[in-house]
Amino acid sequence: MDESKLIETKLTSKDIFCGKIMTVQLDTVRLPNGKEATRELLRHKGAVCILPLTEKGDVIVERQFRYPLNTVLLEIPAGKLDFVGEDPLEAAKRELREETGVLAGKMTYMGEYVGSPAMLDERIHMYLAEDLTYGECDYDEDEFMSLDKIPLEELAEMVLRGEVPDGKTQAAVLRVYVMKQKEKNK
């Protein structure tokens, strides 16, 4: 199929809100059939998430209250890029240290996670952190969380049972689980 027949062309764009984390935009686009439509979007600098895997095969996870959902979620460490163009690897190292106190001797890039492409341009760069050394956490002023360790296989089973609603955590856990299974089978 010729994908160029699917492309929408931006005609106008208006910032509705510019915040610390995101910008809300209202765009007018020309559709492939020539008609016009509006698109509401959230612009985001980008983010990282890190699956820290211990030598014993445990994943360091955090529990954190998420205001939009009004609940505490189980997640892997993550955080936003400080600025557009920031090196995602450097951001991942920073967030891992700040949220868990962990430094990784080995960081493996696992690709991007795009959670809601119909309205949000955020790309989350996923990393596997191994060869861990432990230090002190350095939380941001507005961060409150508790840390835990869960065996990778158990965490993958929790994802499959629907007990981990966070999408980036689901994607990273299942990706690492499959990677480690393939390594075992070699």
mmCIF file with all atom_site columns, C-alpha atoms in Angstrom:
data_model
loop_
_atom_site.group_PDB
_atom_site.id
_atom_site.type_symbol
_atom_site.label_atom_id
_atom_site.label_alt_id
_atom_site.label_comp_id
_atom_site.label_asym_id
_atom_site.label_entity_id
_atom_site.label_seq_id
_atom_site.pdbx_PDB_ins_code
_atom_site.Cartn_x
_atom_site.Cartn_y
_atom_site.Cartn_z
_atom_site.occupancy
_atom_site.B_iso_or_equiv
_atom_site.pdbx_formal_charge
_atom_site.auth_seq_id
_atom_site.auth_comp_id
_atom_site.auth_asym_id
_atom_site.auth_atom_id
_atom_site.pdbx_PDB_model_num
ATOM 1   C CA . MET A 1 1   ? 0.000   0.000   0.000  1.00 0.00 ? 1   MET A CA 1
ATOM 2   C CA . ASP A 1 2   ? 1.155   3.529   -0.764 1.00 0.00 ? 2   ASP A CA 1
ATOM 3   C CA . GLU A 1 3   ? 1.383   5.097   2.717  1.00 0.00 ? 3   GLU A CA 1
ATOM 4   C CA . SER A 1 4   ? 1.570   8.598   1.264  1.00 0.00 ? 4   SER A CA 1
ATOM 5   C CA . LYS A 1 5   ? -2.187  8.286   0.705  1.00 0.00 ? 5   LYS A CA 1
ATOM 6   C CA . LEU A 1 6   ? -2.636  8.213   4.509  1.00 0.00 ? 6   LEU A CA 1
ATOM 7   C CA . ILE A 1 7   ? -0.750  11.409  5.362  1.00 0.00 ? 7   ILE A CA 1
ATOM 8   C CA . GLU A 1 8   ? -2.482  14.392  6.971  1.00 0.00 ? 8   GLU A CA 1
ATOM 9   C CA . THR A 1 9   ? -1.018  17.857  6.339  1.00 0.00 ? 9   THR A CA 1
ATOM 10  C CA . LYS A 1 10  ? -0.953  20.520  9.065  1.00 0.00 ? 10  LYS A CA 1
ATOM 11  C CA . LEU A 1 11  ? -2.609  23.766  7.954  1.00 0.00 ? 11  LEU A CA 1
ATOM 12  C CA . THR A 1 12  ? -2.688  25.731  11.214 1.00 0.00 ? 12  THR A CA 1
ATOM 13  C CA . SER A 1 13  ? -1.553  25.213  14.778 1.00 0.00 ? 13  SER A CA 1
ATOM 14  C CA . LYS A 1 14  ? -2.476  27.020  17.996 1.00 0.00 ? 14  LYS A CA 1
ATOM 15  C CA . ASP A 1 15  ? -0.998  26.489  21.453 1.00 0.00 ? 15  ASP A CA 1
ATOM 16  C CA . ILE A 1 16  ? -3.825  26.216  23.966 1.00 0.00 ? 16  ILE A CA 1
ATOM 17  C CA . PHE A 1 17  ? -1.672  25.638  27.055 1.00 0.00 ? 17  PHE A CA 1
ATOM 18  C CA . CYS A 1 18  ? 2.084   25.597  27.671 1.00 0.00 ? 18  CYS A CA 1
ATOM 19  C CA . GLY A 1 19  ? 3.099   23.894  30.896 1.00 0.00 ? 19  GLY A CA 1
ATOM 20  C CA . LYS A 1 20  ? 6.237   22.563  32.531 1.00 0.00 ? 20  LYS A CA 1
ATOM 21  C CA . ILE A 1 21  ? 5.729   19.040  31.190 1.00 0.00 ? 21  ILE A CA 1
ATOM 22  C CA . MET A 1 22  ? 3.567   19.415  28.106 1.00 0.00 ? 22  MET A CA 1
ATOM 23  C CA . THR A 1 23  ? 1.979   21.738  25.588 1.00 0.00 ? 23  THR A CA 1
ATOM 24  C CA . VAL A 1 24  ? -1.609  21.331  24.410 1.00 0.00 ? 24  VAL A CA 1
ATOM 25  C CA . GLN A 1 25  ? -2.120  22.215  20.746 1.00 0.00 ? 25  GLN A CA 1
ATOM 26  C CA . LEU A 1 26  ? -5.119  22.517  18.471 1.00 0.00 ? 26  LEU A CA 1
ATOM 27  C CA . ASP A 1 27  ? -4.211  21.897  14.837 1.00 0.00 ? 27  ASP A CA 1
ATOM 28  C CA . THR A 1 28  ? -6.231  22.054  11.638 1.00 0.00 ? 28  THR A CA 1
ATOM 29  C CA . VAL A 1 29  ? -5.185  19.437  9.091  1.00 0.00 ? 29  VAL A CA 1
ATOM 30  C CA . ARG A 1 30  ? -5.987  18.522  5.527  1.00 0.00 ? 30  ARG A CA 1
ATOM 31  C CA . LEU A 1 31  ? -7.066  14.893  5.295  1.00 0.00 ? 31  LEU A CA 1
ATOM 32  C CA . PRO A 1 32  ? -6.027  12.570  2.461  1.00 0.00 ? 32  PRO A CA 1
ATOM 33  C CA . ASN A 1 33  ? -9.472  13.080  0.871  1.00 0.00 ? 33  ASN A CA 1
ATOM 34  C CA . GLY A 1 34  ? -8.975  16.879  0.781  1.00 0.00 ? 34  GLY A CA 1
ATOM 35  C CA . LYS A 1 35  ? -11.342 17.731  3.661  1.00 0.00 ? 35  LYS A CA 1
ATOM 36  C CA . GLU A 1 36  ? -10.239 19.579  6.794  1.00 0.00 ? 36  GLU A CA 1
ATOM 37  C CA . ALA A 1 37  ? -10.343 18.296  10.382 1.00 0.00 ? 37  ALA A CA 1
ATOM 38  C CA . THR A 1 38  ? -9.039  19.352  13.799 1.00 0.00 ? 38  THR A CA 1
ATOM 39  C CA . ARG A 1 39  ? -6.527  17.475  15.913 1.00 0.00 ? 39  ARG A CA 1
ATOM 40  C CA . GLU A 1 40  ? -6.026  18.010  19.648 1.00 0.00 ? 40  GLU A CA 1
ATOM 41  C CA . LEU A 1 41  ? -2.551  16.997  20.738 1.00 0.00 ? 41  LEU A CA 1
ATOM 42  C CA . LEU A 1 42  ? -0.252  16.921  23.706 1.00 0.00 ? 42  LEU A CA 1
ATOM 43  C CA . ARG A 1 43  ? 3.386   17.750  22.953 1.00 0.00 ? 43  ARG A CA 1
ATOM 44  C CA . HIS A 1 44  ? 5.951   16.215  25.325 1.00 0.00 ? 44  HIS A CA 1
ATOM 45  C CA . LYS A 1 45  ? 9.766   16.413  25.534 1.00 0.00 ? 45  LYS A CA 1
ATOM 46  C CA . GLY A 1 46  ? 10.079  12.639  25.766 1.00 0.00 ? 46  GLY A CA 1
ATOM 47  C CA . ALA A 1 47  ? 10.953  10.263  28.549 1.00 0.00 ? 47  ALA A CA 1
ATOM 48  C CA . VAL A 1 48  ? 12.895  7.183   29.570 1.00 0.00 ? 48  VAL A CA 1
ATOM 49  C CA . CYS A 1 49  ? 12.081  4.036   31.485 1.00 0.00 ? 49  CYS A CA 1
ATOM 50  C CA . ILE A 1 50  ? 14.540  1.582   32.926 1.00 0.00 ? 50  ILE A CA 1
ATOM 51  C CA . LEU A 1 51  ? 14.137  -2.048  33.938 1.00 0.00 ? 51  LEU A CA 1
ATOM 52  C CA . PRO A 1 52  ? 16.836  -2.641  36.582 1.00 0.00 ? 52  PRO A CA 1
ATOM 53  C CA . LEU A 1 53  ? 17.567  -6.387  36.719 1.00 0.00 ? 53  LEU A CA 1
ATOM 54  C CA . THR A 1 54  ? 19.573  -7.738  39.647 1.00 0.00 ? 54  THR A CA 1
ATOM 55  C CA . GLU A 1 55  ? 22.039  -10.635 39.416 1.00 0.00 ? 55  GLU A CA 1
ATOM 56  C CA . LYS A 1 56  ? 19.401  -12.836 41.097 1.00 0.00 ? 56  LYS A CA 1
ATOM 57  C CA . GLY A 1 57  ? 16.869  -12.006 38.353 1.00 0.00 ? 57  GLY A CA 1
ATOM 58  C CA . ASP A 1 58  ? 14.764  -9.595  40.376 1.00 0.00 ? 58  ASP A CA 1
ATOM 59  C CA . VAL A 1 59  ? 13.391  -6.368  38.945 1.00 0.00 ? 59  VAL A CA 1
ATOM 60  C CA . ILE A 1 60  ? 13.586  -3.239  41.071 1.00 0.00 ? 60  ILE A CA 1
ATOM 61  C CA . VAL A 1 61  ? 10.134  -1.658  40.893 1.00 0.00 ? 61  VAL A CA 1
ATOM 62  C CA . GLU A 1 62  ? 8.511   1.316   42.509 1.00 0.00 ? 62  GLU A CA 1
ATOM 63  C CA . ARG A 1 63  ? 5.069   2.065   43.774 1.00 0.00 ? 63  ARG A CA 1
ATOM 64  C CA . GLN A 1 64  ? 3.967   5.639   43.222 1.00 0.00 ? 64  GLN A CA 1
ATOM 65  C CA . PHE A 1 65  ? 0.691   7.521   43.524 1.00 0.00 ? 65  PHE A CA 1
ATOM 66  C CA . ARG A 1 66  ? -0.511  8.680   40.107 1.00 0.00 ? 66  ARG A CA 1
ATOM 67  C CA . TYR A 1 67  ? -2.841  11.630  40.487 1.00 0.00 ? 67  TYR A CA 1
ATOM 68  C CA . PRO A 1 68  ? -4.673  11.351  37.111 1.00 0.00 ? 68  PRO A CA 1
ATOM 69  C CA . LEU A 1 69  ? -5.729  7.784   37.996 1.00 0.00 ? 69  LEU A CA 1
ATOM 70  C CA . ASN A 1 70  ? -6.097  8.464   41.742 1.00 0.00 ? 70  ASN A CA 1
ATOM 71  C CA . THR A 1 71  ? -4.231  5.275   42.599 1.00 0.00 ? 71  THR A CA 1
ATOM 72  C CA . VAL A 1 72  ? -0.839  3.837   43.480 1.00 0.00 ? 72  VAL A CA 1
ATOM 73  C CA . LEU A 1 73  ? 0.740   2.059   40.511 1.00 0.00 ? 73  LEU A CA 1
ATOM 74  C CA . LEU A 1 74  ? 3.506   -0.515  40.284 1.00 0.00 ? 74  LEU A CA 1
ATOM 75  C CA . GLU A 1 75  ? 6.030   0.727   37.715 1.00 0.00 ? 75  GLU A CA 1
ATOM 76  C CA . ILE A 1 76  ? 9.640   0.468   36.658 1.00 0.00 ? 76  ILE A CA 1
ATOM 77  C CA . PRO A 1 77  ? 11.757  3.603   37.197 1.00 0.00 ? 77  PRO A CA 1
ATOM 78  C CA . ALA A 1 78  ? 11.100  6.338   34.645 1.00 0.00 ? 78  ALA A CA 1
ATOM 79  C CA . GLY A 1 79  ? 11.299  10.040  34.074 1.00 0.00 ? 79  GLY A CA 1
ATOM 80  C CA . LYS A 1 80  ? 11.036  12.803  31.535 1.00 0.00 ? 80  LYS A CA 1
ATOM 81  C CA . LEU A 1 81  ? 13.843  14.237  29.496 1.00 0.00 ? 81  LEU A CA 1
ATOM 82  C CA . ASP A 1 82  ? 14.965  17.556  30.961 1.00 0.00 ? 82  ASP A CA 1
ATOM 83  C CA . PHE A 1 83  ? 15.063  19.216  27.522 1.00 0.00 ? 83  PHE A CA 1
ATOM 84  C CA . VAL A 1 84  ? 14.345  18.425  23.878 1.00 0.00 ? 84  VAL A CA 1
ATOM 85  C CA . GLY A 1 85  ? 17.423  16.733  22.465 1.00 0.00 ? 85  GLY A CA 1
ATOM 86  C CA . GLU A 1 86  ? 18.737  15.419  25.797 1.00 0.00 ? 86  GLU A CA 1
ATOM 87  C CA . ASP A 1 87  ? 20.617  12.133  25.368 1.00 0.00 ? 87  ASP A CA 1
ATOM 88  C CA . PRO A 1 88  ? 18.109  9.471   26.497 1.00 0.00 ? 88  PRO A CA 1
ATOM 89  C CA . LEU A 1 89  ? 20.897  7.249   27.868 1.00 0.00 ? 89  LEU A CA 1
ATOM 90  C CA . GLU A 1 90  ? 22.124  10.050  30.131 1.00 0.00 ? 90  GLU A CA 1
ATOM 91  C CA . ALA A 1 91  ? 18.548  10.724  31.254 1.00 0.00 ? 91  ALA A CA 1
ATOM 92  C CA . ALA A 1 92  ? 18.051  7.010   31.966 1.00 0.00 ? 92  ALA A CA 1
ATOM 93  C CA . LYS A 1 93  ? 21.196  6.871   34.100 1.00 0.00 ? 93  LYS A CA 1
ATOM 94  C CA . ARG A 1 94  ? 20.082  9.987   36.003 1.00 0.00 ? 94  ARG A CA 1
ATOM 95  C CA . GLU A 1 95  ? 16.543  8.730   36.626 1.00 0.00 ? 95  GLU A CA 1
ATOM 96  C CA . LEU A 1 96  ? 17.754  5.275   37.696 1.00 0.00 ? 96  LEU A CA 1
ATOM 97  C CA . ARG A 1 97  ? 20.139  6.801   40.237 1.00 0.00 ? 97  ARG A CA 1
ATOM 98  C CA . GLU A 1 98  ? 17.647  9.389   41.514 1.00 0.00 ? 98  GLU A CA 1
ATOM 99  C CA . GLU A 1 99  ? 14.722  6.985   41.926 1.00 0.00 ? 99  GLU A CA 1
ATOM 100 C CA . THR A 1 100 ? 16.511  3.807   43.074 1.00 0.00 ? 100 THR A CA 1
ATOM 101 C CA . GLY A 1 101 ? 20.044  4.794   44.068 1.00 0.00 ? 101 GLY A CA 1
ATOM 102 C CA . VAL A 1 102 ? 21.305  2.302   41.479 1.00 0.00 ? 102 VAL A CA 1
ATOM 103 C CA . LEU A 1 103 ? 24.166  2.707   39.025 1.00 0.00 ? 103 LEU A CA 1
ATOM 104 C CA . ALA A 1 104 ? 24.289  0.261   36.114 1.00 0.00 ? 104 ALA A CA 1
ATOM 105 C CA . GLY A 1 105 ? 27.472  -1.193  34.687 1.00 0.00 ? 105 GLY A CA 1
ATOM 106 C CA . LYS A 1 106 ? 25.552  -2.177  31.565 1.00 0.00 ? 106 LYS A CA 1
ATOM 107 C CA . MET A 1 107 ? 22.656  -0.350  29.881 1.00 0.00 ? 107 MET A CA 1
ATOM 108 C CA . THR A 1 108 ? 20.949  -1.974  26.889 1.00 0.00 ? 108 THR A CA 1
ATOM 109 C CA . TYR A 1 109 ? 18.657  0.091   24.677 1.00 0.00 ? 109 TYR A CA 1
ATOM 110 C CA . MET A 1 110 ? 15.375  -1.718  23.958 1.00 0.00 ? 110 MET A CA 1
ATOM 111 C CA . GLY A 1 111 ? 13.628  0.735   21.628 1.00 0.00 ? 111 GLY A CA 1
ATOM 112 C CA . GLU A 1 112 ? 10.800  3.213   22.016 1.00 0.00 ? 112 GLU A CA 1
ATOM 113 C CA . TYR A 1 113 ? 7.414   2.918   23.621 1.00 0.00 ? 113 TYR A CA 1
ATOM 114 C CA . VAL A 1 114 ? 4.662   5.158   22.239 1.00 0.00 ? 114 VAL A CA 1
ATOM 115 C CA . GLY A 1 115 ? 1.703   4.988   24.586 1.00 0.00 ? 115 GLY A CA 1
ATOM 116 C CA . SER A 1 116 ? -1.059  7.046   23.020 1.00 0.00 ? 116 SER A CA 1
ATOM 117 C CA . PRO A 1 117 ? -0.112  8.092   19.457 1.00 0.00 ? 117 PRO A CA 1
ATOM 118 C CA . ALA A 1 118 ? -3.582  9.366   18.577 1.00 0.00 ? 118 ALA A CA 1
ATOM 119 C CA . MET A 1 119 ? -3.089  12.407  20.828 1.00 0.00 ? 119 MET A CA 1
ATOM 120 C CA . LEU A 1 120 ? 0.362   12.366  22.459 1.00 0.00 ? 120 LEU A CA 1
ATOM 121 C CA . ASP A 1 121 ? 3.784   12.645  20.766 1.00 0.00 ? 121 ASP A CA 1
ATOM 122 C CA . GLU A 1 122 ? 5.735   11.360  23.800 1.00 0.00 ? 122 GLU A CA 1
ATOM 123 C CA . ARG A 1 123 ? 8.348   8.723   22.990 1.00 0.00 ? 123 ARG A CA 1
ATOM 124 C CA . ILE A 1 124 ? 9.645   6.738   25.936 1.00 0.00 ? 124 ILE A CA 1
ATOM 125 C CA . HIS A 1 125 ? 13.119  5.268   25.417 1.00 0.00 ? 125 HIS A CA 1
ATOM 126 C CA . MET A 1 126 ? 13.334  1.872   27.148 1.00 0.00 ? 126 MET A CA 1
ATOM 127 C CA . TYR A 1 127 ? 16.518  0.506   28.759 1.00 0.00 ? 127 TYR A CA 1
ATOM 128 C CA . LEU A 1 128 ? 17.582  -2.672  30.519 1.00 0.00 ? 128 LEU A CA 1
ATOM 129 C CA . ALA A 1 129 ? 19.996  -1.933  33.387 1.00 0.00 ? 129 ALA A CA 1
ATOM 130 C CA . GLU A 1 130 ? 22.306  -4.724  34.588 1.00 0.00 ? 130 GLU A CA 1
ATOM 131 C CA . ASP A 1 131 ? 25.505  -5.111  36.640 1.00 0.00 ? 131 ASP A CA 1
ATOM 132 C CA . LEU A 1 132 ? 23.987  -2.956  39.352 1.00 0.00 ? 132 LEU A CA 1
ATOM 133 C CA . THR A 1 133 ? 25.685  -1.197  42.241 1.00 0.00 ? 133 THR A CA 1
ATOM 134 C CA . TYR A 1 134 ? 23.649  0.341   45.019 1.00 0.00 ? 134 TYR A CA 1
ATOM 135 C CA . GLY A 1 135 ? 23.706  3.765   46.636 1.00 0.00 ? 135 GLY A CA 1
ATOM 136 C CA . GLU A 1 136 ? 21.258  6.335   47.941 1.00 0.00 ? 136 GLU A CA 1
ATOM 137 C CA . CYS A 1 137 ? 18.103  7.606   46.220 1.00 0.00 ? 137 CYS A CA 1
ATOM 138 C CA . ASP A 1 138 ? 17.854  11.297  45.372 1.00 0.00 ? 138 ASP A CA 1
ATOM 139 C CA . TYR A 1 139 ? 14.141  11.916  44.829 1.00 0.00 ? 139 TYR A CA 1
ATOM 140 C CA . ASP A 1 140 ? 12.809  15.114  43.331 1.00 0.00 ? 140 ASP A CA 1
ATOM 141 C CA . GLU A 1 141 ? 11.063  17.385  45.839 1.00 0.00 ? 141 GLU A CA 1
ATOM 142 C CA . ASP A 1 142 ? 7.626   16.254  44.656 1.00 0.00 ? 142 ASP A CA 1
ATOM 143 C CA . GLU A 1 143 ? 8.380   12.508  44.343 1.00 0.00 ? 143 GLU A CA 1
ATOM 144 C CA . PHE A 1 144 ? 7.199   9.961   46.886 1.00 0.00 ? 144 PHE A CA 1
ATOM 145 C CA . MET A 1 145 ? 7.577   6.264   46.192 1.00 0.00 ? 145 MET A CA 1
ATOM 146 C CA . SER A 1 146 ? 8.455   2.937   47.722 1.00 0.00 ? 146 SER A CA 1
ATOM 147 C CA . LEU A 1 147 ? 10.835  0.422   46.157 1.00 0.00 ? 147 LEU A CA 1
ATOM 148 C CA . ASP A 1 148 ? 10.521  -3.346  45.952 1.00 0.00 ? 148 ASP A CA 1
ATOM 149 C CA . LYS A 1 149 ? 12.122  -6.268  44.128 1.00 0.00 ? 149 LYS A CA 1
ATOM 150 C CA . ILE A 1 150 ? 10.041  -8.792  42.196 1.00 0.00 ? 150 ILE A CA 1
ATOM 151 C CA . PRO A 1 151 ? 11.441  -11.791 40.278 1.00 0.00 ? 151 PRO A CA 1
ATOM 152 C CA . LEU A 1 152 ? 11.277  -11.126 36.513 1.00 0.00 ? 152 LEU A CA 1
ATOM 153 C CA . GLU A 1 153 ? 9.203   -14.247 35.826 1.00 0.00 ? 153 GLU A CA 1
ATOM 154 C CA . GLU A 1 154 ? 6.700   -13.351 38.556 1.00 0.00 ? 154 GLU A CA 1
ATOM 155 C CA . LEU A 1 155 ? 6.461   -9.778  37.251 1.00 0.00 ? 155 LEU A CA 1
ATOM 156 C CA . ALA A 1 156 ? 5.837   -11.068 33.702 1.00 0.00 ? 156 ALA A CA 1
ATOM 157 C CA . GLU A 1 157 ? 3.065   -13.283 35.056 1.00 0.00 ? 157 GLU A CA 1
ATOM 158 C CA . MET A 1 158 ? 1.567   -10.285 36.876 1.00 0.00 ? 158 MET A CA 1
ATOM 159 C CA . VAL A 1 159 ? 1.561   -8.356  33.576 1.00 0.00 ? 159 VAL A CA 1
ATOM 160 C CA . LEU A 1 160 ? -0.168  -11.249 31.792 1.00 0.00 ? 160 LEU A CA 1
ATOM 161 C CA . ARG A 1 161 ? -2.793  -11.464 34.557 1.00 0.00 ? 161 ARG A CA 1
ATOM 162 C CA . GLY A 1 162 ? -3.585  -7.758  34.111 1.00 0.00 ? 162 GLY A CA 1
ATOM 163 C CA . GLU A 1 163 ? -2.157  -6.733  37.488 1.00 0.00 ? 163 GLU A CA 1
ATOM 164 C CA . VAL A 1 164 ? 0.246   -4.115  36.057 1.00 0.00 ? 164 VAL A CA 1
ATOM 165 C CA . PRO A 1 165 ? -1.756  -1.481  34.168 1.00 0.00 ? 165 PRO A CA 1
ATOM 166 C CA . ASP A 1 166 ? 1.216   0.792   33.324 1.00 0.00 ? 166 ASP A CA 1
ATOM 167 C CA . GLY A 1 167 ? 1.946   0.331   29.614 1.00 0.00 ? 167 GLY A CA 1
ATOM 168 C CA . LYS A 1 168 ? 5.665   1.165   29.614 1.00 0.00 ? 168 LYS A CA 1
ATOM 169 C CA . THR A 1 169 ? 6.209   -1.292  32.459 1.00 0.00 ? 169 THR A CA 1
ATOM 170 C CA . GLN A 1 170 ? 4.268   -3.992  30.622 1.00 0.00 ? 170 GLN A CA 1
ATOM 171 C CA . ALA A 1 171 ? 6.263   -3.482  27.426 1.00 0.00 ? 171 ALA A CA 1
ATOM 172 C CA . ALA A 1 172 ? 9.659   -3.440  29.143 1.00 0.00 ? 172 ALA A CA 1
ATOM 173 C CA . VAL A 1 173 ? 8.946   -6.429  31.406 1.00 0.00 ? 173 VAL A CA 1
ATOM 174 C CA . LEU A 1 174 ? 7.688   -8.620  28.574 1.00 0.00 ? 174 LEU A CA 1
ATOM 175 C CA . ARG A 1 175 ? 10.525  -7.558  26.278 1.00 0.00 ? 175 ARG A CA 1
ATOM 176 C CA . VAL A 1 176 ? 13.189  -8.374  28.880 1.00 0.00 ? 176 VAL A CA 1
ATOM 177 C CA . TYR A 1 177 ? 11.469  -11.634 29.812 1.00 0.00 ? 177 TYR A CA 1
ATOM 178 C CA . VAL A 1 178 ? 11.491  -12.798 26.182 1.00 0.00 ? 178 VAL A CA 1
ATOM 179 C CA . MET A 1 179 ? 15.122  -11.653 25.745 1.00 0.00 ? 179 MET A CA 1
ATOM 180 C CA . LYS A 1 180 ? 16.215  -13.622 28.812 1.00 0.00 ? 180 LYS A CA 1
ATOM 181 C CA . GLN A 1 181 ? 14.267  -16.727 27.708 1.00 0.00 ? 181 GLN A CA 1
ATOM 182 C CA . LYS A 1 182 ? 16.029  -16.600 24.316 1.00 0.00 ? 182 LYS A CA 1
ATOM 183 C CA . GLU A 1 183 ? 19.400  -16.290 26.074 1.00 0.00 ? 183 GLU A CA 1
ATOM 184 C CA . LYS A 1 184 ? 18.610  -19.392 28.162 1.00 0.00 ? 184 LYS A CA 1
ATOM 185 C CA . ASN A 1 185 ? 17.635  -21.393 25.084 1.00 0.00 ? 185 ASN A CA 1
ATOM 186 C CA . LYS A 1 186 ? 20.870  -20.731 23.193 1.00 0.00 ? 186 LYS A CA 1
#
